[in-house]
Coordinates of C-alpha atoms in Angstrom, one line a residue:
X1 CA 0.0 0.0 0.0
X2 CA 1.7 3.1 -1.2
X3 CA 0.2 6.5 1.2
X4 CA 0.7 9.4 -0.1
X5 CA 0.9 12.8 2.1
X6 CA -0.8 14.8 -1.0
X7 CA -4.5 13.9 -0.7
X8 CA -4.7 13.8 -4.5
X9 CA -7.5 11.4 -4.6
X10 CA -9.9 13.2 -2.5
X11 CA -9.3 16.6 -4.0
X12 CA -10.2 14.3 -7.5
X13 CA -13.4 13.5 -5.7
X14 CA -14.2 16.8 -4.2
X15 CA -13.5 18.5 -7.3
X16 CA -16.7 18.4 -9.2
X17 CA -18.6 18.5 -6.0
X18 CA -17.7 21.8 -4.9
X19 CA -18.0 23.0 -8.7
X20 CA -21.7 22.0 -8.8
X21 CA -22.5 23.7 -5.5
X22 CA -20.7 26.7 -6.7
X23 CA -23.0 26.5 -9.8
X24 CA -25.8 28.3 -7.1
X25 CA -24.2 31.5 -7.9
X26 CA -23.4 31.1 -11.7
X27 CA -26.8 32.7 -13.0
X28 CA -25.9 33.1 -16.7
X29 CA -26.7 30.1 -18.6
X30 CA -23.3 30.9 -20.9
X31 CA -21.1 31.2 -17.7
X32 CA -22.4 28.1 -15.6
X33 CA -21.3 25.8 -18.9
X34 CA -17.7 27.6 -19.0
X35 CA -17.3 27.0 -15.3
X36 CA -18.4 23.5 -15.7
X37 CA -16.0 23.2 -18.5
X38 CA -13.4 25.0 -16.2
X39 CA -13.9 22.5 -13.4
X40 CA -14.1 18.9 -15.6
X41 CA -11.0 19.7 -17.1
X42 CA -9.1 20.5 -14.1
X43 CA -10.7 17.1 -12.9
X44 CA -9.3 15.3 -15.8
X45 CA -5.7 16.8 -15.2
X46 CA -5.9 15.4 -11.6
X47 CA -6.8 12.0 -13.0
X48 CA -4.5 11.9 -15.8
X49 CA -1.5 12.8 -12.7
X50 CA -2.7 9.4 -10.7
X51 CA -2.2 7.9 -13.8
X52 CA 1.0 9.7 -14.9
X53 CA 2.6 8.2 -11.6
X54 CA 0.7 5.0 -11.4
X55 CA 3.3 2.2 -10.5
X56 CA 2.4 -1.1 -12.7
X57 CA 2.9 -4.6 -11.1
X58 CA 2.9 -2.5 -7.7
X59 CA 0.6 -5.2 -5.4
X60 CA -2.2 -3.2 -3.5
X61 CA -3.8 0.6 -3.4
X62 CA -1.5 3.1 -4.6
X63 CA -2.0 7.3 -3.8
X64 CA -3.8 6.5 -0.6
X65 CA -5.9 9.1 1.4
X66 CA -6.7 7.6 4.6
X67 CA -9.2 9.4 7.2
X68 CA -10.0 7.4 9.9
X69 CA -12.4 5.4 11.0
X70 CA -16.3 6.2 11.6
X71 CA -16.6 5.7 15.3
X72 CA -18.8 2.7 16.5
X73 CA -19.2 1.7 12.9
X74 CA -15.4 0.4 11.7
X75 CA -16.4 2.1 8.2
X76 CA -12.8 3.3 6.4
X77 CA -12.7 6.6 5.7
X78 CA -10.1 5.6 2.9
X79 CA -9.6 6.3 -1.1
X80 CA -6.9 4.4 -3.1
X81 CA -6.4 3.4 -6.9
X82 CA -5.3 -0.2 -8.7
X83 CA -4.7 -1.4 -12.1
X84 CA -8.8 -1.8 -12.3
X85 CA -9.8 1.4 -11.2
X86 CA -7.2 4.4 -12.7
X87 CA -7.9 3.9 -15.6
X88 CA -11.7 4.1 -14.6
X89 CA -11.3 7.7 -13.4
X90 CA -9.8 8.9 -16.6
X91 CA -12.5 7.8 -18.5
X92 CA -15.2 9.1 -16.2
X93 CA -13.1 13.0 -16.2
X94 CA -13.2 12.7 -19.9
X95 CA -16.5 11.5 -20.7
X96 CA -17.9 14.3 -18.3
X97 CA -16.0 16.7 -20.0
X98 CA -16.5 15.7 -23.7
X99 CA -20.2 15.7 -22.7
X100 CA -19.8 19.8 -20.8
X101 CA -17.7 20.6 -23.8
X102 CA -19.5 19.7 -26.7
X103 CA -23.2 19.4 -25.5
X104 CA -25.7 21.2 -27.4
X105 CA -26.5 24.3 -25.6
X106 CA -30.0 23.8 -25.2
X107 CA -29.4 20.8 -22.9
X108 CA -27.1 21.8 -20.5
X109 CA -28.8 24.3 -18.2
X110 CA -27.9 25.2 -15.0
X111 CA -29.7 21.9 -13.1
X112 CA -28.5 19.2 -15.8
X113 CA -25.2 20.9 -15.4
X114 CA -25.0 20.4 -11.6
X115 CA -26.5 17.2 -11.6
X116 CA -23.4 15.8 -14.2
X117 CA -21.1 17.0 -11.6
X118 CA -22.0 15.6 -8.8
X119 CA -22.7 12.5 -10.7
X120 CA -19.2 12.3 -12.0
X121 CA -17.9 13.2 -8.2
X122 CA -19.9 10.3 -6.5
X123 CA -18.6 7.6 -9.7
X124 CA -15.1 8.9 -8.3
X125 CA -15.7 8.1 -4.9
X126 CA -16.8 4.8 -6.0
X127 CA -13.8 4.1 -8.2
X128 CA -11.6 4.9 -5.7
X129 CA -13.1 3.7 -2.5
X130 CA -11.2 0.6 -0.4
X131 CA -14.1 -0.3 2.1
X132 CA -17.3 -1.8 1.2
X133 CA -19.9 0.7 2.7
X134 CA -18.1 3.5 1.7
X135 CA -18.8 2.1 -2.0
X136 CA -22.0 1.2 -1.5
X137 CA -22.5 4.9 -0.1
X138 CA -20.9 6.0 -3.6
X139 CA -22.6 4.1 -5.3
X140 CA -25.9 5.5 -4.2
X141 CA -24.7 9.1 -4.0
X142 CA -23.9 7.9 -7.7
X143 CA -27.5 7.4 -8.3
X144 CA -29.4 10.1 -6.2
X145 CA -29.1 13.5 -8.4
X146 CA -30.1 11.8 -11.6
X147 CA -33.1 10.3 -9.2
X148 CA -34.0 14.0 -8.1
X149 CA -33.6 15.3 -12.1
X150 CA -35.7 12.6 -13.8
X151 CA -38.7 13.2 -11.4
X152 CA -38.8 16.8 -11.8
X153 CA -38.7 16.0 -15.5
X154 CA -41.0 13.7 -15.5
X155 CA -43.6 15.6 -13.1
X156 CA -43.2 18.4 -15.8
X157 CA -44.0 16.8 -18.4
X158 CA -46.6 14.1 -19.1
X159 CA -45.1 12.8 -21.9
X160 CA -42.0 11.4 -20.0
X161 CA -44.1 9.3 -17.4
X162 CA -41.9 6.1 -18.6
X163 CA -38.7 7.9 -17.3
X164 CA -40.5 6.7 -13.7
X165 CA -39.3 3.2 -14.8
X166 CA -35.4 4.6 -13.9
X167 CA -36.6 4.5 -10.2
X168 CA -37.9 1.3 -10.5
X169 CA -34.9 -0.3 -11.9
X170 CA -32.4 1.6 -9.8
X171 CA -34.2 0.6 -6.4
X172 CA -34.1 -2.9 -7.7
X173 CA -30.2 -2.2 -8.3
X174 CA -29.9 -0.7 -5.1
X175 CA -31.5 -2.9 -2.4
X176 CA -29.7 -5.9 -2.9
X177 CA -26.2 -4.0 -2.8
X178 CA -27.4 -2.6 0.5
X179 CA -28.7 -5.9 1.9
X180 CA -24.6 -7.4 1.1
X181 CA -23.3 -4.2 2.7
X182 CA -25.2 -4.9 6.3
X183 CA -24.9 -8.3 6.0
X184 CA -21.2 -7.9 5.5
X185 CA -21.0 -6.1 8.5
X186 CA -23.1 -8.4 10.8
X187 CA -21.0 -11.0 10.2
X188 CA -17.5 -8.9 10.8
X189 CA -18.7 -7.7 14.2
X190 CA -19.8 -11.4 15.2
X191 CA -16.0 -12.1 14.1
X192 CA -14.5 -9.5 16.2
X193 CA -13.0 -7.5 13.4
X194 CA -12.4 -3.8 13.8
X195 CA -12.8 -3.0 10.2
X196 CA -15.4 -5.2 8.6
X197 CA -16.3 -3.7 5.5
X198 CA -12.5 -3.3 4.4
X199 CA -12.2 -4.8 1.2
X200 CA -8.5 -6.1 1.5
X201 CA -9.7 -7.8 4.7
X202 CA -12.7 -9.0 3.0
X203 CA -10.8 -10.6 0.3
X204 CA -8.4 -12.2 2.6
X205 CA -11.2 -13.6 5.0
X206 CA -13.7 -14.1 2.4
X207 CA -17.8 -14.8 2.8
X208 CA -18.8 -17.8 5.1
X209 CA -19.9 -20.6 2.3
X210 CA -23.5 -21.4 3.3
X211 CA -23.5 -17.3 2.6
X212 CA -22.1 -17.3 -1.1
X213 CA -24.6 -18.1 -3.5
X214 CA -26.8 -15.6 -1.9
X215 CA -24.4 -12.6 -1.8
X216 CA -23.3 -13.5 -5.4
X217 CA -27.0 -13.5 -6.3
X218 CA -27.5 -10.2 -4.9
X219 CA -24.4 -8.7 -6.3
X220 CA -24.9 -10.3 -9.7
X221 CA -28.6 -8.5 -9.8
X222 CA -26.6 -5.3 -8.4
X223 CA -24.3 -5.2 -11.2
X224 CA -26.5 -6.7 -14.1
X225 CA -28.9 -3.9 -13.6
X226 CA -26.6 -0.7 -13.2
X227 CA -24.6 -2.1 -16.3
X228 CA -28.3 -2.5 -18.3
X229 CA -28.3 -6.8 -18.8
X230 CA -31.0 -8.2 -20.2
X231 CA -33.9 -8.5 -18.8
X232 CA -32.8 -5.4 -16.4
X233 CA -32.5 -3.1 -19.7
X234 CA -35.4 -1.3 -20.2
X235 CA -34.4 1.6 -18.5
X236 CA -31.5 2.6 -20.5
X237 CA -32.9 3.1 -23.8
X238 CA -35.7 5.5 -22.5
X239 CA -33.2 7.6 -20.7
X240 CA -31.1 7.7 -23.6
X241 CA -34.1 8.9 -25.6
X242 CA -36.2 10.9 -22.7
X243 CA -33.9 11.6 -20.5
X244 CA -31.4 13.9 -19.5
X245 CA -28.8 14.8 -21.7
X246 CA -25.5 13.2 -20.6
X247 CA -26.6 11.0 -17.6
X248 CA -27.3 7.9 -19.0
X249 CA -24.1 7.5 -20.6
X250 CA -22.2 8.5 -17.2
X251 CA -24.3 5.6 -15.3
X252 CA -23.5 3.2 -17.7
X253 CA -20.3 3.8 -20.2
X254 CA -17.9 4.1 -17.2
X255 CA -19.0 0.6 -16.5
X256 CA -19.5 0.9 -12.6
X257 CA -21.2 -2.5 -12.9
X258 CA -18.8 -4.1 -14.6
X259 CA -16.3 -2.5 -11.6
X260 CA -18.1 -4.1 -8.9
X261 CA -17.6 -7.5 -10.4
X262 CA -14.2 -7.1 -10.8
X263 CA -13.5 -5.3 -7.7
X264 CA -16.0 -7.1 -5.0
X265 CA -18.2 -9.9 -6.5
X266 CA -14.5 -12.0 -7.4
X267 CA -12.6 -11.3 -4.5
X268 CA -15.3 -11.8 -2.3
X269 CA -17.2 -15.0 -3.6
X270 CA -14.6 -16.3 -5.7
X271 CA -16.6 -20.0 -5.5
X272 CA -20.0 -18.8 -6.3
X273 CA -18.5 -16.8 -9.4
X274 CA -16.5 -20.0 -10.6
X275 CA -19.5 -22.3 -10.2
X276 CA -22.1 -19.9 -11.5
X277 CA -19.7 -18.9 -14.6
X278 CA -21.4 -21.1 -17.0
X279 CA -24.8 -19.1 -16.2
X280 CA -23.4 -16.0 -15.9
X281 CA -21.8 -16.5 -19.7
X282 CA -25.3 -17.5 -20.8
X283 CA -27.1 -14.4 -19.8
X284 CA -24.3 -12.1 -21.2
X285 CA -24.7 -13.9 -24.2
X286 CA -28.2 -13.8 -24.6
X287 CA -28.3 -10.1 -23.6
X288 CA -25.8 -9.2 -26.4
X289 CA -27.5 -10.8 -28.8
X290 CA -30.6 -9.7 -27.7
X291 CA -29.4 -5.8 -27.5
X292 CA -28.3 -6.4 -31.2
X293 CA -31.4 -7.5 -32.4
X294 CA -33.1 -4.7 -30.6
X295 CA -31.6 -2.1 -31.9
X296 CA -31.4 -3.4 -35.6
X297 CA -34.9 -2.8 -35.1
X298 CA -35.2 0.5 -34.0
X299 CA -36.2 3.6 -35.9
X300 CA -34.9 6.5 -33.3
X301 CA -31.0 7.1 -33.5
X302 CA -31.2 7.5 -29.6
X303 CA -32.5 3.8 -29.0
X304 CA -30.1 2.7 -31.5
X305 CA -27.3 3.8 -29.1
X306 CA -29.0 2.7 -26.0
X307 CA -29.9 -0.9 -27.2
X308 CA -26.2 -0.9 -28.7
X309 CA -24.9 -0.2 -25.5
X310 CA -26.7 -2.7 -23.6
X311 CA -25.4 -5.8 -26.4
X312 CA -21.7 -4.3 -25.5
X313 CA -23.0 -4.8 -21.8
X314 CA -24.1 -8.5 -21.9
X315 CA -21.2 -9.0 -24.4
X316 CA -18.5 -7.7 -21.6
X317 CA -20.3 -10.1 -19.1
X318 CA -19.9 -13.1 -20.6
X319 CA -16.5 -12.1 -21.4
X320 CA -15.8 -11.5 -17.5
X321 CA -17.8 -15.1 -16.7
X322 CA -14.8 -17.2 -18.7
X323 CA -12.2 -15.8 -16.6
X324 CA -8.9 -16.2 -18.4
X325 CA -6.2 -13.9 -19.1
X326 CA -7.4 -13.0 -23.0
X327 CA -10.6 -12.2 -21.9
X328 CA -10.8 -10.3 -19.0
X329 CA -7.5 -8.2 -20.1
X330 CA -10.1 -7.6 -23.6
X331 CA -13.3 -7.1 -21.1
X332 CA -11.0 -4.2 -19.2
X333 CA -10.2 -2.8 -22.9
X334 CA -12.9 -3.0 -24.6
X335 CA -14.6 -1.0 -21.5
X336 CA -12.7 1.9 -22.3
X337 CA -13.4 1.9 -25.9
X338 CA -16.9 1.3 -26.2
X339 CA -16.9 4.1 -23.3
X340 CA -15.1 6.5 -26.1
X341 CA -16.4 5.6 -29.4
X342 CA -20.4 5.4 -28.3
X343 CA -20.1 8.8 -25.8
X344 CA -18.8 10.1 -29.2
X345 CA -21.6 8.5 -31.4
X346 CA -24.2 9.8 -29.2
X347 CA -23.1 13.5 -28.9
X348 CA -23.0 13.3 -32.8
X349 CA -26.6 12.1 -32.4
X350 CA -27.9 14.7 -29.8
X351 CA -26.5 17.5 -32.1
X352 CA -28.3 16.4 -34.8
X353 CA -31.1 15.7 -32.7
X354 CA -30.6 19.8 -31.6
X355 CA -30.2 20.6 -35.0
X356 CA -33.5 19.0 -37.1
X357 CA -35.5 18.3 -34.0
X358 CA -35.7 14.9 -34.5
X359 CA -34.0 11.9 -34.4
X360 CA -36.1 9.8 -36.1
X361 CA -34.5 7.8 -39.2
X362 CA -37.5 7.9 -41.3
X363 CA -37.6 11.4 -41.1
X364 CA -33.9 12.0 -42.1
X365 CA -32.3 11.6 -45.0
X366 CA -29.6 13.0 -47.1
X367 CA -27.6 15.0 -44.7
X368 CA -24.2 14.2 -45.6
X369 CA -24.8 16.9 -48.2
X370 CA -25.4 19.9 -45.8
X371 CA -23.4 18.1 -43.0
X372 CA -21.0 16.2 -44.5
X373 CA -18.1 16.3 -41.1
X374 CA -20.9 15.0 -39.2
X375 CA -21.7 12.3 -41.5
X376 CA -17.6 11.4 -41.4
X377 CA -17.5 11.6 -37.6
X378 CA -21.5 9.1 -36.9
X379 CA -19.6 6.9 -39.6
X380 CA -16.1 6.8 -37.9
X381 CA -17.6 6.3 -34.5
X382 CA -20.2 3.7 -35.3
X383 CA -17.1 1.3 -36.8
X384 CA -14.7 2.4 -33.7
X385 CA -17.3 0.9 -31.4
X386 CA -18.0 -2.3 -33.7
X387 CA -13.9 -3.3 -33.8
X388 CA -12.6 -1.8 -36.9
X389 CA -9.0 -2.9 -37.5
X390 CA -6.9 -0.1 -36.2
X391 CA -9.0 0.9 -33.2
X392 CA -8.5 0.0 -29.2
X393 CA -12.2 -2.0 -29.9
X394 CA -10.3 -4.1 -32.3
X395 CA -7.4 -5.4 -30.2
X396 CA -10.7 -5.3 -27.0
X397 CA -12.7 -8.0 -29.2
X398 CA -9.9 -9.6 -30.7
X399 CA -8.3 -10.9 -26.9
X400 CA -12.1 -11.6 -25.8
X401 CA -12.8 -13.6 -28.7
X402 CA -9.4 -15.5 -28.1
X403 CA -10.2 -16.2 -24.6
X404 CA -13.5 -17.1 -25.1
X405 CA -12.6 -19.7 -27.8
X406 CA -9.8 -21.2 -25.3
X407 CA -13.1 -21.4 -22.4
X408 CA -16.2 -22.3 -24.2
X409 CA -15.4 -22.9 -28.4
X410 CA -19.1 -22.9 -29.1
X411 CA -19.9 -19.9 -27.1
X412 CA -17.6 -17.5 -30.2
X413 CA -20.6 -18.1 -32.6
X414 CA -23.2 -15.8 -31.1
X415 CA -20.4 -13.6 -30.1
X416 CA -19.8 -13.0 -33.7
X417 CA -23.6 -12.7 -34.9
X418 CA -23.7 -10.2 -32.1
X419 CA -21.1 -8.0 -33.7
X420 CA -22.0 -8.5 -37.1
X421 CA -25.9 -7.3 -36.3
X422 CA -24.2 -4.1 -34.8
X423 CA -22.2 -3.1 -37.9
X424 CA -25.6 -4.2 -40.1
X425 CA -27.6 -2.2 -37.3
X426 CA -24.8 1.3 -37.3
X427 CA -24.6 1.0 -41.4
X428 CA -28.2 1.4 -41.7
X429 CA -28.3 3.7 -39.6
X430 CA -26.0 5.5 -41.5
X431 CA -27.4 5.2 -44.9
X432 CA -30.8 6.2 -43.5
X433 CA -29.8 9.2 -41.5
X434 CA -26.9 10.3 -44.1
X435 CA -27.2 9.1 -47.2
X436 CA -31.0 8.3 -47.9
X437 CA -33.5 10.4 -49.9
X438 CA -35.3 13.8 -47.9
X439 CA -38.6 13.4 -47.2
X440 CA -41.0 16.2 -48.8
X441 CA -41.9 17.3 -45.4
X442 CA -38.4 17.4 -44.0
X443 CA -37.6 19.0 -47.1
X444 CA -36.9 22.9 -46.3
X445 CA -35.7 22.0 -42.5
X446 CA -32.9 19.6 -43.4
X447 CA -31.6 22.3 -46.7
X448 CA -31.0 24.8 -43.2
X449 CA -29.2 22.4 -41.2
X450 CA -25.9 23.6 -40.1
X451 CA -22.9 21.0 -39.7
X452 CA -20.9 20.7 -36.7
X453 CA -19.3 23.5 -34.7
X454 CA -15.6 24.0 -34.0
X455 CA -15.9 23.2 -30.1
X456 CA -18.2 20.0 -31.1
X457 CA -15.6 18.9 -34.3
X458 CA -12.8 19.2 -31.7
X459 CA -14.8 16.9 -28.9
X460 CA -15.4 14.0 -32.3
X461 CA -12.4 14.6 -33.0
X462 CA -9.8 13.7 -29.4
X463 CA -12.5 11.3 -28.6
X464 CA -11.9 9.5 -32.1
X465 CA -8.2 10.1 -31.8
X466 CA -8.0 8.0 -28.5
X467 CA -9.7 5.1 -29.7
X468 CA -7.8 4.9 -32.8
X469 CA -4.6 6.2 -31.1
X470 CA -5.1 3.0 -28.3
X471 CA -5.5 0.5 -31.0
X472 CA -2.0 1.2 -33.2
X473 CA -0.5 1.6 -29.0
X474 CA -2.8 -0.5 -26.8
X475 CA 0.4 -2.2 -24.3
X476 CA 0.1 0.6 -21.3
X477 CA -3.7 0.1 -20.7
X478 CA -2.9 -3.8 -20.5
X479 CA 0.2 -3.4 -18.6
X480 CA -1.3 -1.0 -16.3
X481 CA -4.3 -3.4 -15.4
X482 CA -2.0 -7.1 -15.8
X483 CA -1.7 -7.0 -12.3
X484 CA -5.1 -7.0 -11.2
X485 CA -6.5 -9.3 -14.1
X486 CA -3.3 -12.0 -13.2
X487 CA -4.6 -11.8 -9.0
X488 CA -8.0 -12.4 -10.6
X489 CA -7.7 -15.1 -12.9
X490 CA -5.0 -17.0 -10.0
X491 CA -8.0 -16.4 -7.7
X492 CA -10.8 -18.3 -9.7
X493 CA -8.7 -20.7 -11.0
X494 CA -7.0 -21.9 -7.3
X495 CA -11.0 -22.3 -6.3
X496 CA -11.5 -24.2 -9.7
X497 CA -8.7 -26.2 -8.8
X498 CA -9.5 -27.1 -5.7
X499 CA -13.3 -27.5 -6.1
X500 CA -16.3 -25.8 -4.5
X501 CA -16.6 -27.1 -0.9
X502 CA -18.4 -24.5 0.5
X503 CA -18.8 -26.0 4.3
X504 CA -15.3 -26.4 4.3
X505 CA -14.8 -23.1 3.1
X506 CA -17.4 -21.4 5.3
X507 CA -15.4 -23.1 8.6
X508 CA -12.2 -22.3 7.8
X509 CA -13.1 -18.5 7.0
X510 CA -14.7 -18.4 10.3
X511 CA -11.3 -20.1 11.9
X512 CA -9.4 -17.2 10.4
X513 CA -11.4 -14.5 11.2
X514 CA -10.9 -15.8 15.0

């Protein structure tokens, strides 16, 4: 464990907090976005120093901000980065600003504004937090402004009475991470520890075996929903076409989900995950293909994007599930750049959503003629997404199909018709919006359509760059996270190995914990 006397991580954290409850005195719509720009790029610099000094191979937390101890709880006040999470605050920094930055203007008043920070402060804690109810806490401070924003919305306005369903599904996410949290601790005060939710500890003493399949079960539901599984999807394509701009793709294309798995559902039930793997590959697979098929039959650009992102989501899942080396290393990558290339694709389709008022493919048609960079960029981003040779998705696909052959041979073929529906699904989408015939009605409107801006070309642009950049020079995001994918792998495979006596497990973590 490497402390550090700089508190760098909980200045990262505090950051956009402050920023959004400075936005109370920031009246003017045009200086509350440049102060939000201001403060998610000086967010991004902090995150891009913790990975600047990141030390790969190190074993542990590294840049460690320790406060103490909650009296009478034994909650850990304490904030610390590995190979799984620093390259998780990056992404989250630039996602928030590409989204501030480029926006349409029309979107990002003062509230949604606010409401993106604190969002993107609370996915920081989480990232970065090293006991278990401090994540949790996170996690639902993660999850509350979005909450408060969607119900105003949908209060004012009649139309957007499905948004409701966002509560639904998030309480469903919710509880069960909750229930593990105070069950967690129960059983660390019956055991005399002083910290019990510290996840190190956790790890080492592990979860009594009669008590693994049901905190994998509740976990699993935890993450499947945040990260939009099938059947826990619906949810995620009407905020991405109802909701507000930006939040969706902060709650799910910085993969908290996905996170959770990796950073408590293995370490904690390491035989639960390895006997339930087969299932758990299953339902990522069906999801993907699922997602694919969904949103090859959508008509609305935004859907497209949601149902898109929920077949990357089932697809990462089943890649987690085999747990070997290729895959999870090409889960981890292919996190980042699905992240990238579809925040990209869907601020290319909000603009042109601000610009026609619609994004509704039959009513489009024929805009690569007045609006022919953001034709290049929807095109360039749809492929960087899909695994185009040359892009970080590419190298992302081709390690998780490689591990998933070595695991489950069969399992490659709907992995494949997955991806091959997305491209079919993206190039329609493409020819409809782009390259179609205008209809008569939509005439006059589309002839006036101005192409993008500077500020939004620039925002395309760097978010294209690192996608495509990553794939020709992908070796420091797999070196940075080797470490933690090798403990994982080493972890599942020892209880593979050794089989899955859970009553033998279950009294030898309580022996330990004595």
């Amino acid at each position: 464990m490497q402390v550090t006397s700089l508190p760098l991580l909980s200045m990262l954290v505090a950051v956009p907090a402050l920023g959004a409850v400075a936005l109370w005195w920031v009246r003017a719509p045009e200086r509350a976005r440049q102060w939000t720009v201001g403060v998610t790029a000086l967010t991004l610099a902090l995150a891009g120093v913790v990975l600047g000094f990141f030390r790969t191979g190190a074993a542990g937390p590294q840049w460690v901000d320790a406060w103490g101890q909650v009296p009478g709880l034994g909650l850990e006040l304490q904030l610390g980065v590995d190979g799984a999470s620093v390259v998780a605050l990056c992404l989250t920094a630039l996602l928030t600003l590409g989204l501030v930055a480029a926006g349409p203007r029309q979107l990002l008043e003062r509230r949604t504004l606010a409401v993106l920070l604190l969002t993107e402060s609370a996915t920081l804690g989480f990232f970065c937090a090293q006991d278990l109810a401090l994540l949790t806490a996170f996690w639902v401070a993660t999850l509350v402004p979005a909450w408060v924003l969607v119900s105003r919305n949908a209060r004012a306005q009649p139309e957007s009475r499905a948004l409701l369903t966002f509560r639904t599904y998030m309480l469903a996410g919710t509880l069960p991470l909750l229930l593990v949290t105070a069950l967690v601790g129960v059983l660390g005060w019956r055991s005399g520890v002083q910290a019990p939710w510290e996840l190190a500890g956790l790890a080492a003493r592990g979860v009594p075996g009669s008590w693994q399949p049901v905190v994998f079960g509740l976990l699993l539901l935890t993450a499947c929903v945040r990260m939009a599984v099938v059947p826990f999807h619906s949810w995620l394509p009407v905020l991405m076409a109802r909701g507000p701009f930006g939040l969706s793709l902060l709650l799910v294309n910085v993969h908290a989900g996905l996170f959770l798995l990796v950073r408590v559902v293995i370490p904690l039930v390491p035989e639960a995950w390895a006997a339930g793997g087969t299932m758990v590959v299953v339902v990522g697979l069906f999801g993907g293909l699922y997602g694919a098929v969904l949103a090859l039959a959508q008509v609305d650009l935004r859907r497209t994007v949601g149902f898109l992102m929920v077949s990357q989501s089932g697809l990462m899942l089943a890649g987690l599930a085999t747990m070997n080396e290729q895959s999870v290393a090409g889960v981890l990558l292919q996190s980042v750049a699905t992240g990238v290339a579809l925040t990209g694709l869907k601020l290319v389709v909000e603009v042109l959503g601000a610009r026609t008022g619609t994004t509704d493919m039959t009513r489009l048609g024929g805009l690569v003629r007045k609006a022919p960079r953001m034709a290049a960029f929807f095109f360039l981003l749809s492929f960087a997404s899909l695994g185009f040779p040359g892009t970080l998705s590419f190298v992302g696909e081709d390690l998780l199909l490689h591990g998933v052959l070595e695991a489950h041979p069969l399992v490659a073929l709907p992995l494949l018709l997955t991806t091959a529906i997305s491209a079919i699904t993206l190039f329609r989408a493409f020819q409809k919006t782009f390259l179609g015939g205008v209809a008569p009605e939509q005439k006059l409107l589309l002839e006036t359509v101005e192409d993008l801006l500077p500020r939004e070309r620039v925002a395309a642009l760097g978010l294209f760059a690192l996608v495509f950049v990553g794939g020709l020079l992908p070796g420091p995001l797999l070196r940075v996270r080797e470490h933690a994918v090798d403990t994982m792998v080493e972890r599942v495979a020892a209880v593979r190995v050794h089989g899955f006596r859970w009553a033998s497990f279950s009294s030898t973590s309580s022996a330990s914990s004595r």
